[in-house]
CSV table of C-alpha atoms and ligand atoms in Angstrom, one decimal:
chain,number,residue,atom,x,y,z
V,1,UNK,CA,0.0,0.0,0.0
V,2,UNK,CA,2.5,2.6,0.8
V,3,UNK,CA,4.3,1.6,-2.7
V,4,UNK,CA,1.0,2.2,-4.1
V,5,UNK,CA,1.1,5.9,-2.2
V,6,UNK,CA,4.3,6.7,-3.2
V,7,UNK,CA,3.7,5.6,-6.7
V,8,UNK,CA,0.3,7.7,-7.1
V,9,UNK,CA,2.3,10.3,-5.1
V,10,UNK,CA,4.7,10.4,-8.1
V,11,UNK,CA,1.8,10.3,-10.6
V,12,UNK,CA,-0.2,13.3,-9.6
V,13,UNK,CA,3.3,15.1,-9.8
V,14,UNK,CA,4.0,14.1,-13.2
V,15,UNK,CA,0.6,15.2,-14.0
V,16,UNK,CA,1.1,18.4,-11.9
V,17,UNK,CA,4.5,18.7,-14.0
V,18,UNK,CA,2.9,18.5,-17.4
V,19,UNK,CA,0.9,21.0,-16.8
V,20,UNK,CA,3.0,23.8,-15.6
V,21,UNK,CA,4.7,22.6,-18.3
V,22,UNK,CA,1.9,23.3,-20.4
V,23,UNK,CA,0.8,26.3,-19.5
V,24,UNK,CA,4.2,27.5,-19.3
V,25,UNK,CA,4.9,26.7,-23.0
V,26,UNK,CA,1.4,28.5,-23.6
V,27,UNK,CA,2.6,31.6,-22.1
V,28,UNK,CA,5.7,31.7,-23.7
V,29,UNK,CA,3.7,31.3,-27.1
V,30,UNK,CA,1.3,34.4,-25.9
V,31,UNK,CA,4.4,36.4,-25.4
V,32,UNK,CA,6.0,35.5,-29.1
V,33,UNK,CA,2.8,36.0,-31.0
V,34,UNK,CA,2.6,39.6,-29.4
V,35,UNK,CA,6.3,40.2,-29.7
V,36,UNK,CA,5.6,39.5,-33.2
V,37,UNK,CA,2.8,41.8,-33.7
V,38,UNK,CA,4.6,44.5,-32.1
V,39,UNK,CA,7.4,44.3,-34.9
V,40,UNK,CA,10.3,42.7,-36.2
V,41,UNK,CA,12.9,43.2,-33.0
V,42,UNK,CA,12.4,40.0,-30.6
V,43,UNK,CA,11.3,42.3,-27.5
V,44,UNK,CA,12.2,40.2,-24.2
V,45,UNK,CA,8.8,40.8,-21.6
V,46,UNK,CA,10.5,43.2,-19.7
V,47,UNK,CA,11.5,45.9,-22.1
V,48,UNK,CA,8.8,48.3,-22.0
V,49,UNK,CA,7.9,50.3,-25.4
V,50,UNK,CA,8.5,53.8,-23.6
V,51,UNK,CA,12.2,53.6,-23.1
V,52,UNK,CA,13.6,57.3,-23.8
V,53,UNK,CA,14.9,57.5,-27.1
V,54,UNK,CA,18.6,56.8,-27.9
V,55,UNK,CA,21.0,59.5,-30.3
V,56,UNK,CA,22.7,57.8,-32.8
V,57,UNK,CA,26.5,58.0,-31.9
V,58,UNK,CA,28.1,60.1,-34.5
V,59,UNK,CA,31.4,61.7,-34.2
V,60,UNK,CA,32.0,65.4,-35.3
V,61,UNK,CA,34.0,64.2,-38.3
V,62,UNK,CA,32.0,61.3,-39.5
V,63,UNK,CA,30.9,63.0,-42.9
V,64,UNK,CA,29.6,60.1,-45.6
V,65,UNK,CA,30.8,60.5,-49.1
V,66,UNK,CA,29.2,58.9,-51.5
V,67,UNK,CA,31.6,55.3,-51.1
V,68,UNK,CA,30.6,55.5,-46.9
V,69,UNK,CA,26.9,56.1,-47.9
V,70,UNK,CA,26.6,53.1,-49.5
V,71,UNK,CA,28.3,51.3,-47.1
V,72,UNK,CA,25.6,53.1,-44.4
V,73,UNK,CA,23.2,52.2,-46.2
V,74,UNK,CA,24.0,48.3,-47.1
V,75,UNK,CA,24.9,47.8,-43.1
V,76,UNK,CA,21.1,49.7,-42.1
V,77,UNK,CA,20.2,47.1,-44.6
V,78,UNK,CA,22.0,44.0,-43.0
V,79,UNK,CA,21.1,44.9,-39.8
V,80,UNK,CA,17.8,45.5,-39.6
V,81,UNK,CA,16.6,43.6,-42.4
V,82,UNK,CA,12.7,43.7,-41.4
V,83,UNK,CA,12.8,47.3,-41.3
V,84,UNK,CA,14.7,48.3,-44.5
V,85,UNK,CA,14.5,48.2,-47.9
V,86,UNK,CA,17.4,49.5,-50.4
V,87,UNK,CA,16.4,50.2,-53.9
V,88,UNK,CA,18.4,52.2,-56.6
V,89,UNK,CA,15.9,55.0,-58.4
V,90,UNK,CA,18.0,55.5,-61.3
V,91,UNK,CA,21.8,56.8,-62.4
V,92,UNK,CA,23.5,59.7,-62.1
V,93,UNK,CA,25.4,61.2,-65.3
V,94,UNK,CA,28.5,60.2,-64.3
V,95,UNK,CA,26.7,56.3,-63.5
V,96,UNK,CA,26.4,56.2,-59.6
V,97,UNK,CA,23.3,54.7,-58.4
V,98,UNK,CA,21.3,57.0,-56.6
V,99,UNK,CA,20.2,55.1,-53.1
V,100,UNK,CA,16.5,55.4,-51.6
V,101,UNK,CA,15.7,53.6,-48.4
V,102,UNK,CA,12.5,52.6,-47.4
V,103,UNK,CA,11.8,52.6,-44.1
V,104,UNK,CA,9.4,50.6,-42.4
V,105,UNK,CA,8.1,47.6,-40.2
V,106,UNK,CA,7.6,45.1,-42.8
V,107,UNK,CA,6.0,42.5,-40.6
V,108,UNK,CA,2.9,45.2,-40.3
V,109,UNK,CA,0.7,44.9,-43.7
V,110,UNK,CA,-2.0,47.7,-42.5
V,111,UNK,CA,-2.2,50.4,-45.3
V,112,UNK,CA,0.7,53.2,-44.3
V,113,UNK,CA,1.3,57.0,-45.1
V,114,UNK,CA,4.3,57.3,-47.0
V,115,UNK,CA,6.3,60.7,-47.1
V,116,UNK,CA,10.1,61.6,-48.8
V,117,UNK,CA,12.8,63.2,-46.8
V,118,UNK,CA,15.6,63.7,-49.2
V,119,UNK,CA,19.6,65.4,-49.4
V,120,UNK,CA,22.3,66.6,-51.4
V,121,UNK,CA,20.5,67.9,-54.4
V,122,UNK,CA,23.2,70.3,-54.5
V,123,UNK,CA,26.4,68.4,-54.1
V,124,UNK,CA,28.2,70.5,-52.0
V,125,UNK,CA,26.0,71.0,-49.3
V,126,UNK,CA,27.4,67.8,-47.1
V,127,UNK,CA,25.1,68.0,-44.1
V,128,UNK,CA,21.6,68.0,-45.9
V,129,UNK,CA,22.8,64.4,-46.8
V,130,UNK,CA,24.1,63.8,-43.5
V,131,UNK,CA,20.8,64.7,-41.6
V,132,UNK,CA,18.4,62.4,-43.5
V,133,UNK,CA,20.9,59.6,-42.4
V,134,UNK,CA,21.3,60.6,-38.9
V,135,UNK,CA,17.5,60.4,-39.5
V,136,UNK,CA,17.1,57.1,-40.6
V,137,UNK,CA,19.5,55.7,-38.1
V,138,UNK,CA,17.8,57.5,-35.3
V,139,UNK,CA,14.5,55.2,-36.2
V,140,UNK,CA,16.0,52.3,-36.9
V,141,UNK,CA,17.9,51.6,-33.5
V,142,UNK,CA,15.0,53.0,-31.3
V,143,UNK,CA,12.6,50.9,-33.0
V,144,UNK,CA,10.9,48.2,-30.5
V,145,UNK,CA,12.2,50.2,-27.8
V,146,UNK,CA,10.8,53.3,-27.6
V,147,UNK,CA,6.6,53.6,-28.6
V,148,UNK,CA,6.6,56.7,-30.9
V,149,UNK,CA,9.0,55.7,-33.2
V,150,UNK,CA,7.8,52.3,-32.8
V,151,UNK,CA,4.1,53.5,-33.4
V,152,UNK,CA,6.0,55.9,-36.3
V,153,UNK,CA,7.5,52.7,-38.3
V,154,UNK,CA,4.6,50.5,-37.9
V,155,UNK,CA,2.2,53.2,-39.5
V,156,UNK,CA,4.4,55.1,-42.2
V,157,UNK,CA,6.9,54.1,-45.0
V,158,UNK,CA,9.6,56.7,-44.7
V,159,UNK,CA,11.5,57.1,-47.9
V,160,UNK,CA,15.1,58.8,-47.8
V,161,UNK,CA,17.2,60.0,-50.5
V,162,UNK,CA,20.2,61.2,-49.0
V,163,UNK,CA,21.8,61.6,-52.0
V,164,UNK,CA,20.0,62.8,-54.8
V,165,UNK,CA,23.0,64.0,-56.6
V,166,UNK,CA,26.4,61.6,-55.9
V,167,UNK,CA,28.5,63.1,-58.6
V,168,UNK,CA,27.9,66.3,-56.9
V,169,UNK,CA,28.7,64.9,-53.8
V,170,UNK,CA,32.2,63.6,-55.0
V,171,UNK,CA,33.3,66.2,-56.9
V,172,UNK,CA,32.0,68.4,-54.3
V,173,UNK,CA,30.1,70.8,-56.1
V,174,UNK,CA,26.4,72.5,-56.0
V,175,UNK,CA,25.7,70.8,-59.8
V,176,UNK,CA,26.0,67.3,-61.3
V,177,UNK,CA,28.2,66.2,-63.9
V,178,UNK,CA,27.0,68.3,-66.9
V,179,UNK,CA,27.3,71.5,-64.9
V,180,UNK,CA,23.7,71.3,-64.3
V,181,UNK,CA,21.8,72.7,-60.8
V,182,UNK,CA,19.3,70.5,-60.2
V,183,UNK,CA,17.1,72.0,-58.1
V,184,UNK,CA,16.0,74.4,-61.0
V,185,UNK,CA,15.5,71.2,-63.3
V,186,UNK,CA,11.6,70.5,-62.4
V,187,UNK,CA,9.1,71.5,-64.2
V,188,UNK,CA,7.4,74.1,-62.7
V,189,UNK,CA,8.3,78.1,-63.6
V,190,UNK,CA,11.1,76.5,-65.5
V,191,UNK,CA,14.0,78.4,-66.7
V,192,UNK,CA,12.4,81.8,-65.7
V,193,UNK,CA,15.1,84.7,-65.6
V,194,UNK,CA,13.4,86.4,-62.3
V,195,UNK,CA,14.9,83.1,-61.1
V,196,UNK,CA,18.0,83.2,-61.4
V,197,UNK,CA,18.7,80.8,-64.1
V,198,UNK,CA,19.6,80.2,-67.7
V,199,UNK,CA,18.3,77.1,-69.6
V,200,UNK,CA,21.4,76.5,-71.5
V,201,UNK,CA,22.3,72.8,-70.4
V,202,UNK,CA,25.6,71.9,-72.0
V,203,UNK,CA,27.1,73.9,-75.0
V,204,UNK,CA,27.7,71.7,-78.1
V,205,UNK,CA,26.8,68.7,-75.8
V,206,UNK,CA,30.2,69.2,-74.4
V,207,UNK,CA,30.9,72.5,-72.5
V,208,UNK,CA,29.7,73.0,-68.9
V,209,UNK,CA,29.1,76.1,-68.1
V,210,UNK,CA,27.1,75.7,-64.4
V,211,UNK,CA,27.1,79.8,-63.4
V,212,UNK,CA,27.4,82.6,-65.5
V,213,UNK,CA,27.7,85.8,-63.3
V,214,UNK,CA,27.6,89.4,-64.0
V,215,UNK,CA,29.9,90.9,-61.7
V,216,UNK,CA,29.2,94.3,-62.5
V,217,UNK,CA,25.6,93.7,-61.5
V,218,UNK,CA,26.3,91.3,-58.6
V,219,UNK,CA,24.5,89.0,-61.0
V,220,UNK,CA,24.8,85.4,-61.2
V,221,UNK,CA,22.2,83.0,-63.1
V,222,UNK,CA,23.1,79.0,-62.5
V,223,UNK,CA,22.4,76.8,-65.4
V,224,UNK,CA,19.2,75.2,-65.0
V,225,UNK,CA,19.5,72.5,-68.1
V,226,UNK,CA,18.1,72.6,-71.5
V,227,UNK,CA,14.5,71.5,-71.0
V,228,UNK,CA,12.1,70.0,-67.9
V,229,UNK,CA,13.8,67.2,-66.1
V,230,UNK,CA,16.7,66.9,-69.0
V,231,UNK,CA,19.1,65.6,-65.9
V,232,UNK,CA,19.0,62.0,-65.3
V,233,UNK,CA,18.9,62.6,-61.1
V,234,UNK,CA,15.9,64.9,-61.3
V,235,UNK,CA,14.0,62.1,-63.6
V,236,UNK,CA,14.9,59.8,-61.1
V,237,UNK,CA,13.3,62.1,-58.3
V,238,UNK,CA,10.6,62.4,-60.7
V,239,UNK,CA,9.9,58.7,-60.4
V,240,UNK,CA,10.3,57.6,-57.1
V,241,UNK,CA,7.6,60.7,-56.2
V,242,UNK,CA,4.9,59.5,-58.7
V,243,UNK,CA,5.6,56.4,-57.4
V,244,UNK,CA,4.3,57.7,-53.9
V,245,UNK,CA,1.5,59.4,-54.8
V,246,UNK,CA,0.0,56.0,-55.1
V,247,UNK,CA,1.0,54.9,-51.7
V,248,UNK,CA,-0.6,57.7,-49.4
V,249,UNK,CA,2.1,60.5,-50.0
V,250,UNK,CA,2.1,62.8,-47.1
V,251,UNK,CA,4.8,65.2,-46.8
V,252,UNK,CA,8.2,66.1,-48.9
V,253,UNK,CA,11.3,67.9,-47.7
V,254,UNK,CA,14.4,68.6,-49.6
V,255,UNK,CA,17.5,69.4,-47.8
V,256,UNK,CA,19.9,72.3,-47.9
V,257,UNK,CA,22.8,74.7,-46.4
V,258,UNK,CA,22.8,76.7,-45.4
V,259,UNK,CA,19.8,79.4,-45.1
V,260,UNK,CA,19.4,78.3,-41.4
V,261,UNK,CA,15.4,78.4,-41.9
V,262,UNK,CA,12.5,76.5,-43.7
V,263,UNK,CA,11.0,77.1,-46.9
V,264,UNK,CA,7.3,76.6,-48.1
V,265,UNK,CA,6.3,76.6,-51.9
V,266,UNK,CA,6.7,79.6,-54.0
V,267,UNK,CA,9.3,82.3,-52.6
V,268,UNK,CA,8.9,83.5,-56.1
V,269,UNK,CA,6.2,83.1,-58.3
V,270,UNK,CA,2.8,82.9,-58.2
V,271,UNK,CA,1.3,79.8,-57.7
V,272,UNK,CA,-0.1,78.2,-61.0
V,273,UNK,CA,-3.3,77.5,-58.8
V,274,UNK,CA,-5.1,78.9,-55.7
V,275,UNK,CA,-3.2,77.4,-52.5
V,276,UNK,CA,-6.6,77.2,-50.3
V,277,UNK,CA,-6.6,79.0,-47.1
V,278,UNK,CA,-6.5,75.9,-45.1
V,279,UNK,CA,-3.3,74.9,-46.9
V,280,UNK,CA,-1.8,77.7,-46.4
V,281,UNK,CA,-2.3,78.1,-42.4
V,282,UNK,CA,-0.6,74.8,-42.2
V,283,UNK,CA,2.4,76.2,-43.8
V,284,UNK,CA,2.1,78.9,-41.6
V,285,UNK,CA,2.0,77.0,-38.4
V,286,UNK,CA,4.7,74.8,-39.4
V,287,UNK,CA,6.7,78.0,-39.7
V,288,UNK,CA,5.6,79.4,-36.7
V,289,UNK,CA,6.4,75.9,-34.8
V,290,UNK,CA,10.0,76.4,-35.9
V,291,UNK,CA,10.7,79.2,-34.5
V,292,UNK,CA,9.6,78.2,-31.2
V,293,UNK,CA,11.3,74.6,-31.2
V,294,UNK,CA,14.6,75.2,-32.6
V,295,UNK,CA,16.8,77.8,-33.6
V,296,UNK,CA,15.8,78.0,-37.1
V,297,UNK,CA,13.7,81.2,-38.4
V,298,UNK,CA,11.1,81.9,-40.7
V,299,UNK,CA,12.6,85.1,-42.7
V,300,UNK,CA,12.2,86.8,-45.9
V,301,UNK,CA,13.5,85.2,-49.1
V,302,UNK,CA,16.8,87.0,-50.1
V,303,UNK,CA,16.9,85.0,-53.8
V,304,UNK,CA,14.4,84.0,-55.9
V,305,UNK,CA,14.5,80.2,-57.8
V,306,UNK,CA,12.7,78.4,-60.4
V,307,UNK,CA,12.3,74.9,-61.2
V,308,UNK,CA,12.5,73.7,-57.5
V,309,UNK,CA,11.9,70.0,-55.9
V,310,UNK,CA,9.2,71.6,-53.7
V,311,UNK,CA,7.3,73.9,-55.8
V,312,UNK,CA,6.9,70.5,-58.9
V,313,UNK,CA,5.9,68.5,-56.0
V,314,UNK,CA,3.1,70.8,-54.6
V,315,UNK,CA,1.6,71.8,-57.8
V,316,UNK,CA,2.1,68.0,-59.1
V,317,UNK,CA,0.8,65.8,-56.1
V,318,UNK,CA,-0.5,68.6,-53.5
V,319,UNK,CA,1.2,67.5,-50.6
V,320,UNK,CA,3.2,69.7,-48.2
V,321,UNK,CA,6.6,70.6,-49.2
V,322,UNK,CA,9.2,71.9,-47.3
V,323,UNK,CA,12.9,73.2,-48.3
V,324,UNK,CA,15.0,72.6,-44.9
V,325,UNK,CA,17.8,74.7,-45.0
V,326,UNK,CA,20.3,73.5,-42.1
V,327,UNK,CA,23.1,75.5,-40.8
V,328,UNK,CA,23.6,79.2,-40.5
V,329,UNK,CA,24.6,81.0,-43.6
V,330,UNK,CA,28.4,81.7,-42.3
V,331,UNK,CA,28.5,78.3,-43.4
V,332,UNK,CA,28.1,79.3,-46.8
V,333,UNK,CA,30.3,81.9,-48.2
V,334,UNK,CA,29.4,81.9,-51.9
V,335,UNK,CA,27.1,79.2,-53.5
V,336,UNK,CA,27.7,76.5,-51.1
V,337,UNK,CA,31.2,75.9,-50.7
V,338,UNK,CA,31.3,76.1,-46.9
V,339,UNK,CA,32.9,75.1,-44.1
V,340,UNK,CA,32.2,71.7,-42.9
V,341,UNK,CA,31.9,71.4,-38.9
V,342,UNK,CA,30.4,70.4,-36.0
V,343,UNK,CA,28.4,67.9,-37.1
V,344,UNK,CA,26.5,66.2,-34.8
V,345,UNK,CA,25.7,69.5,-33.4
V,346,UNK,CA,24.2,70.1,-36.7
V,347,UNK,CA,22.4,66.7,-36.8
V,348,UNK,CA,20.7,67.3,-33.7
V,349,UNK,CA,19.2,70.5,-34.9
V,350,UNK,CA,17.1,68.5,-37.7
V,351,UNK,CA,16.2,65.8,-35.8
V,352,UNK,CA,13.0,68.1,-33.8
V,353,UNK,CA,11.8,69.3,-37.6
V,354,UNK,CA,12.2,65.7,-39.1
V,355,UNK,CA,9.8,64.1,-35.9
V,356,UNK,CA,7.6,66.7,-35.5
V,357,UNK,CA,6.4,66.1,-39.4
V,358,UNK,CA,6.6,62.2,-38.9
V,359,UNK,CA,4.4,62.5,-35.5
V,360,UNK,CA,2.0,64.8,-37.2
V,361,UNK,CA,1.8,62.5,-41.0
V,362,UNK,CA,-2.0,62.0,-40.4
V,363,UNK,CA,-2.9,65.9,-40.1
V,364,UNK,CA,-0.3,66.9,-42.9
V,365,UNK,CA,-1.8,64.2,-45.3
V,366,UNK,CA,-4.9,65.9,-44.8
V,367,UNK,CA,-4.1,69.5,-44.4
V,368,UNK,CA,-5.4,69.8,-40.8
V,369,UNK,CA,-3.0,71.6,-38.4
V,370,UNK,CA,-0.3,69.7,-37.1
V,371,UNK,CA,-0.2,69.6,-33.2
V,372,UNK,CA,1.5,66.4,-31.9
V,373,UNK,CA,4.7,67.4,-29.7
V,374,UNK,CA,7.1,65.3,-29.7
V,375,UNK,CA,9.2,64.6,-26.4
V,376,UNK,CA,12.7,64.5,-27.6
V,377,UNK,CA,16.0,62.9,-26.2
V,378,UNK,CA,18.6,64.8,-23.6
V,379,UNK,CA,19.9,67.8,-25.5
V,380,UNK,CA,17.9,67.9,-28.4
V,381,UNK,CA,17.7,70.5,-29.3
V,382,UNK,CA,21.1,72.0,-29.0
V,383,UNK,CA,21.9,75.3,-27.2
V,384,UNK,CA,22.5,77.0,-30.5
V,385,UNK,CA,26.5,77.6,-31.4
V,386,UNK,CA,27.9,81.1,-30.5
N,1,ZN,ZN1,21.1,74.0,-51.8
């Protein structure tokens, strides 16, 4: 009998065995499929989706040429391969693939906002490629971690150019390789003198000629190209954008030096349409938000341009488009050709304009004011450089 005890004894704790074991493989499966559904990262229980948000670490002389941009781009790529995608939109002249990223949590198939946050249009102007990375770095590694950017990558597809003109980049100049500026290639008030430009694009096919100035005068017109979108980088551009209208397209900015401020369609020219008043109070406010969250102003125009990124992709797809100009403009004596320092200081100036847009996708998609704040790491932004 007291075998018969011991041996039920041993029984009902196999039983009671089984089904902690049961119930604890259950769990564990509970946990996974919401780990899952949450996003790509395998989040232990513990980690809580409000962690503070995490800079990424730059040094101050960690500038990417177009060689280490690729490289960037291939390791975001390698290492966060659920949250990346690396396409090529098209060739420069001189044959360099120009890179877009998409950035996004694949494992989420709901329908997404999509928006376009691009860099280095003009060649020398190093940190408006540098911020979109910083950019996209800044999501990537504070994805599963912290609940905005996670909410942020499960919701939108974040495209990012950062650099729409390579050869520009590594010859270190404002054009591309035929001497052309591209951000008076578009199609919209194209080639107009009031804007500074010239439609010659190159002379015999051969000659470059990207500025011709009249001293005299304290002229200077840059060459704008031949025709529309005659530049293989701005048909490229041109692409990936009507590609996005498709997918929800919500917002555009196109990144400078070094105006230190933020530019909304048509410095210029009149509008070939009526921008309702709505749309225009959300420029406004975006504007005004500036001001008070970084050190960036909202100032009067001192050139005029034609033929701009922004003003083809407001009048072609209606969304709201914004010229970032980063730096301050003793950055740029001349057309560009700056001094190049600082860097992450400079990188954590864009990052407030750059989340306060991606927080605030729903309103800009539909023109409604945009008033999500966004609370932002430890010293961002920066006390402003004396
Ligand atoms: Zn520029």
């Amino acid at each position: 009998m007291e075998e018969l005890k011991t041996v039920k004894g041993l029984l009902g704790l196999k039983v009671i065995f089984l089904l902690v074991v049961l119930l604890a493989v259950n769990l564990a499966g509970c946990v996974q499929e919401k780990n899952h559904l949450q996003g790509y990262v395998e989040v232990s229980p513990e980690v809580k989706l409000d962690e503070p948000s995490v800079l990424p670490n730059w040094k101050d002389d960690e500038y990417h040429d177009y060689y280490s941009t690729v490289q960037k781009l291939r390791g975001f790529n390698r290492m966060f391969p659920n949250l990346v995608d690396l396409f090529s939109i098209g060739k420069s002249v001189s044959g360099r693939d120009i890179w877009c990223m998409r950035l996004t949590n694949e494992g989420n198939n709901s329908v997404k906002l999509s928006c376009l946050i691009d860099g280095c249009i003009h060649g020398c102007e190093w940190e408006a490629g540098e911020a979109p990375l910083y950019l996209a770095e800044y999501l990537l590694i504070n994805f599963g971690k912290n609940a905005t950017v996670s909410s942020i990558l499960n919701t939108t597809e974040v495209y990012i150019v950062p650099l729409v003109n390579p050869d520009g980049r590594e010859n270190d100049e404002r054009w591309n390789a035929n001497g052309i500026d591209l951000n008076r290639n578009f199609d919209v008030d194209f080639g107009r003198l009031r804007g500074h430009v010239l439609p010659l694009g190159k002379i015999f096919g051969r000659i470059k000629i990207p500025v011709v100035s009249v001293p005299l005068l304290g002229l200077w017109f840059t060459n704008c190209g031949r025709y529309p979108f005659s530049e293989p980088e701005t048909r490229a551009m041109q692409g990936l954008m009507e590609n996005l209208a498709s997918h929800n397209f919500s917002f555009y900015v196109n990144c400078h030096t070094a105006m230190h401020m933020v530019i909304t369609p048509w410095n210029a020219f009149k509008p070939p349409f009526e921008i309702p008043s709505n749309e225009e109070n959300v420029f406004n406010y975006v504007k005004k938000w500036v001001v008070e969250n970084t050190e960036y102003e909202d100032k009067p125009m001192n050139y005029h341009a034609s033929g701009t990124a922004i003003d083809w992709c407001f009048k072609e797809f209606h969304v709201p488009s914004f010229t970032f100009e980063i730096l301050s403009k003793d950055y740029e004596p001349g057309s560009g050709h700056g001094k190049h320092d600082h860097l992450v200081h400079w990188m954590k100036t864009t990052l407030p304009f750059f989340m306060y847009l991606l927080v605030n996708i729903d309103s800009l998609k539909d023109w409604k004011l945009p008033i999500k704040q966004y609370p932002l790491p430890d010293g961002v932004p920066p006390q402003p450089l004396r």
